[in-house]
């Protein structure tokens, strides 16, 4: 394998790793947003339940 071919292979591998990292980052961000929304919902639910119970 000559140098150019090796560099092309290394570049392709680096691009594949970068795409995979971007996908993982996007997935993590989506999970974080979903968790924040769920936390907000639960806080409102707890507040309503306290209001119902204690007035």
CSV table of N, CA and C in Angstrom, one decimal:
chain,number,residue,atom,x,y,z
A,1,UNK,N,0.9,-1.2,0.0
A,1,UNK,CA,0.0,0.0,0.0
A,1,UNK,C,0.9,1.2,0.0
A,2,UNK,N,0.7,2.1,-1.0
A,2,UNK,CA,1.5,3.3,-1.0
A,2,UNK,C,1.0,4.4,0.0
A,3,UNK,N,1.8,5.5,0.1
A,3,UNK,CA,1.4,6.5,1.1
A,3,UNK,C,0.1,7.1,0.8
A,4,UNK,N,-0.2,7.4,-0.4
A,4,UNK,CA,-1.5,8.1,-0.8
A,4,UNK,C,-2.7,7.2,-0.4
A,5,UNK,N,-2.6,5.9,-0.7
A,5,UNK,CA,-3.7,5.0,-0.4
A,5,UNK,C,-3.8,4.9,1.1
A,6,UNK,N,-2.7,4.8,1.8
A,6,UNK,CA,-2.8,4.8,3.3
A,6,UNK,C,-3.4,6.0,3.9
A,7,UNK,N,-3.1,7.2,3.3
A,7,UNK,CA,-3.7,8.4,3.8
A,7,UNK,C,-5.2,8.5,3.5
A,8,UNK,N,-5.6,8.0,2.3
A,8,UNK,CA,-7.0,7.9,2.0
A,8,UNK,C,-7.7,7.0,3.0
A,9,UNK,N,-7.1,5.9,3.3
A,9,UNK,CA,-7.8,5.0,4.2
A,9,UNK,C,-7.9,5.6,5.6
A,10,UNK,N,-6.8,6.3,6.0
A,10,UNK,CA,-6.8,7.0,7.3
A,10,UNK,C,-7.9,8.1,7.4
A,11,UNK,N,-8.0,8.8,6.3
A,11,UNK,CA,-9.0,9.9,6.2
A,11,UNK,C,-10.4,9.3,6.3
A,12,UNK,N,-10.6,8.2,5.6
A,12,UNK,CA,-12.0,7.6,5.6
A,12,UNK,C,-12.3,7.1,7.0
A,13,UNK,N,-11.3,6.5,7.6
A,13,UNK,CA,-11.5,6.0,9.0
A,13,UNK,C,-11.8,7.2,10.0
A,14,UNK,N,-11.1,8.2,9.8
A,14,UNK,CA,-11.3,9.4,10.7
A,14,UNK,C,-12.7,10.0,10.4
A,15,UNK,N,-13.1,10.1,9.2
A,15,UNK,CA,-14.4,10.6,8.9
A,15,UNK,C,-15.5,9.7,9.5
A,16,UNK,N,-15.3,8.4,9.4
A,16,UNK,CA,-16.3,7.5,10.0
A,16,UNK,C,-16.4,7.7,11.5
A,17,UNK,N,-15.2,7.8,12.2
A,17,UNK,CA,-15.2,8.0,13.6
A,17,UNK,C,-15.9,9.4,13.9
A,18,UNK,N,-15.7,10.4,13.1
A,18,UNK,CA,-16.3,11.7,13.4
A,18,UNK,C,-17.8,11.6,13.3
A,19,UNK,N,-18.3,10.9,12.2
A,19,UNK,CA,-19.7,10.8,12.1
A,19,UNK,C,-20.3,10.0,13.2
A,20,UNK,N,-19.6,9.0,13.7
A,20,UNK,CA,-20.1,8.2,14.8
A,20,UNK,C,-20.2,9.1,16.1
A,21,UNK,N,-19.2,9.9,16.3
A,21,UNK,CA,-19.1,10.7,17.5
A,21,UNK,C,-20.2,11.8,17.4
A,22,UNK,N,-20.5,12.3,16.2
A,22,UNK,CA,-21.6,13.3,16.0
A,22,UNK,C,-22.9,12.6,16.3
A,23,UNK,N,-23.1,11.4,15.9
A,23,UNK,CA,-24.4,10.7,16.1
A,23,UNK,C,-24.5,10.5,17.6
A,24,UNK,N,-23.5,10.0,18.3
A,24,UNK,CA,-23.6,9.8,19.8
A,24,UNK,C,-23.9,11.1,20.5
A,25,UNK,N,-23.3,12.2,20.1
A,25,UNK,CA,-23.5,13.5,20.7
A,25,UNK,C,-25.0,13.9,20.5
A,26,UNK,N,-25.5,13.8,19.3
A,26,UNK,CA,-26.8,14.1,19.0
A,26,UNK,C,-27.8,13.3,19.8
A,27,UNK,N,-27.5,12.0,19.9
A,27,UNK,CA,-28.4,11.1,20.7
A,27,UNK,C,-28.4,11.5,22.2
A,28,UNK,N,-27.2,11.9,22.7
A,28,UNK,CA,-27.1,12.3,24.1
A,28,UNK,C,-27.8,13.6,24.3
A,29,UNK,N,-27.7,14.5,23.4
A,29,UNK,CA,-28.4,15.8,23.5
A,29,UNK,C,-30.0,15.5,23.5
A,30,UNK,N,-30.4,14.7,22.7
A,30,UNK,CA,-31.9,14.4,22.6
A,30,UNK,C,-32.3,13.7,23.9
A,31,UNK,N,-31.5,12.8,24.5
A,31,UNK,CA,-31.9,12.2,25.8
A,31,UNK,C,-31.9,13.3,26.9
A,32,UNK,N,-31.0,14.2,26.8
A,32,UNK,CA,-30.9,15.2,27.9
A,32,UNK,C,-32.2,16.1,27.8
A,33,UNK,N,-32.5,16.5,26.6
A,33,UNK,CA,-33.7,17.4,26.4
A,33,UNK,C,-35.0,16.6,26.9
A,34,UNK,N,-35.1,15.3,26.5
A,34,UNK,CA,-36.2,14.6,27.0
A,34,UNK,C,-36.3,14.4,28.5
A,35,UNK,N,-35.1,14.2,29.1
A,35,UNK,CA,-35.1,14.1,30.6
A,35,UNK,C,-35.5,15.4,31.2
A,36,UNK,N,-35.0,16.6,30.7
A,36,UNK,CA,-35.4,17.9,31.2
A,36,UNK,C,-36.9,18.1,31.1
A,37,UNK,N,-37.5,17.7,30.0
A,37,UNK,CA,-38.9,17.8,29.8
A,37,UNK,C,-39.7,17.0,30.8
A,38,UNK,N,-39.2,15.8,31.0
A,38,UNK,CA,-39.8,14.9,32.0
A,38,UNK,C,-39.7,15.4,33.4
A,39,UNK,N,-38.6,16.0,33.8
A,39,UNK,CA,-38.4,16.6,35.1
A,39,UNK,C,-39.3,17.7,35.3
A,40,UNK,N,-39.4,18.6,34.3
A,40,UNK,CA,-40.3,19.7,34.4
A,40,UNK,C,-41.8,19.3,34.6
A,41,UNK,N,-42.2,18.3,33.8
A,41,UNK,CA,-43.5,17.7,33.9
A,41,UNK,C,-43.7,17.2,35.4
A,42,UNK,N,-42.8,16.4,35.9
A,42,UNK,CA,-42.9,15.8,37.2
A,42,UNK,C,-43.0,16.9,38.3
A,43,UNK,N,-42.2,17.9,38.1
A,43,UNK,CA,-42.2,19.0,39.1
A,43,UNK,C,-43.6,19.7,39.1
A,44,UNK,N,-44.2,19.9,38.0
A,44,UNK,CA,-45.5,20.5,37.9
A,44,UNK,C,-46.6,19.5,38.5
A,45,UNK,N,-46.4,18.2,38.3
A,45,UNK,CA,-47.3,17.3,38.8
A,45,UNK,C,-47.2,17.2,40.3
A,46,UNK,N,-46.0,17.3,40.9
A,46,UNK,CA,-45.8,17.3,42.3
A,46,UNK,C,-46.4,18.6,42.9
A,47,UNK,N,-46.2,19.7,42.3
A,47,UNK,CA,-46.8,21.0,42.7
A,47,UNK,C,-48.3,20.9,42.8
A,48,UNK,N,-48.9,20.3,41.8
A,48,UNK,CA,-50.4,20.2,41.7
A,48,UNK,C,-50.9,19.3,42.8
A,49,UNK,N,-50.2,18.2,43.1
A,49,UNK,CA,-50.5,17.2,44.1
A,49,UNK,C,-50.4,17.9,45.5
A,50,UNK,N,-49.4,18.7,45.7
A,50,UNK,CA,-49.2,19.4,47.0
A,50,UNK,C,-50.4,20.3,47.2
A,51,UNK,N,-50.7,21.1,46.1
A,51,UNK,CA,-51.8,22.0,46.2
A,51,UNK,C,-53.1,21.3,46.5
A,52,UNK,N,-53.3,20.2,45.9
A,52,UNK,CA,-54.6,19.4,46.2
A,52,UNK,C,-54.6,18.9,47.6
A,53,UNK,N,-53.4,18.5,48.1
A,53,UNK,CA,-53.4,17.9,49.4
A,53,UNK,C,-53.4,19.0,50.5
A,54,UNK,N,-52.6,20.0,50.4
A,54,UNK,CA,-52.4,21.0,51.4
A,54,UNK,C,-53.1,22.3,51.2
A,55,UNK,N,-53.6,22.5,50.0
A,55,UNK,CA,-54.4,23.8,49.7
A,55,UNK,C,-53.5,24.9,49.4
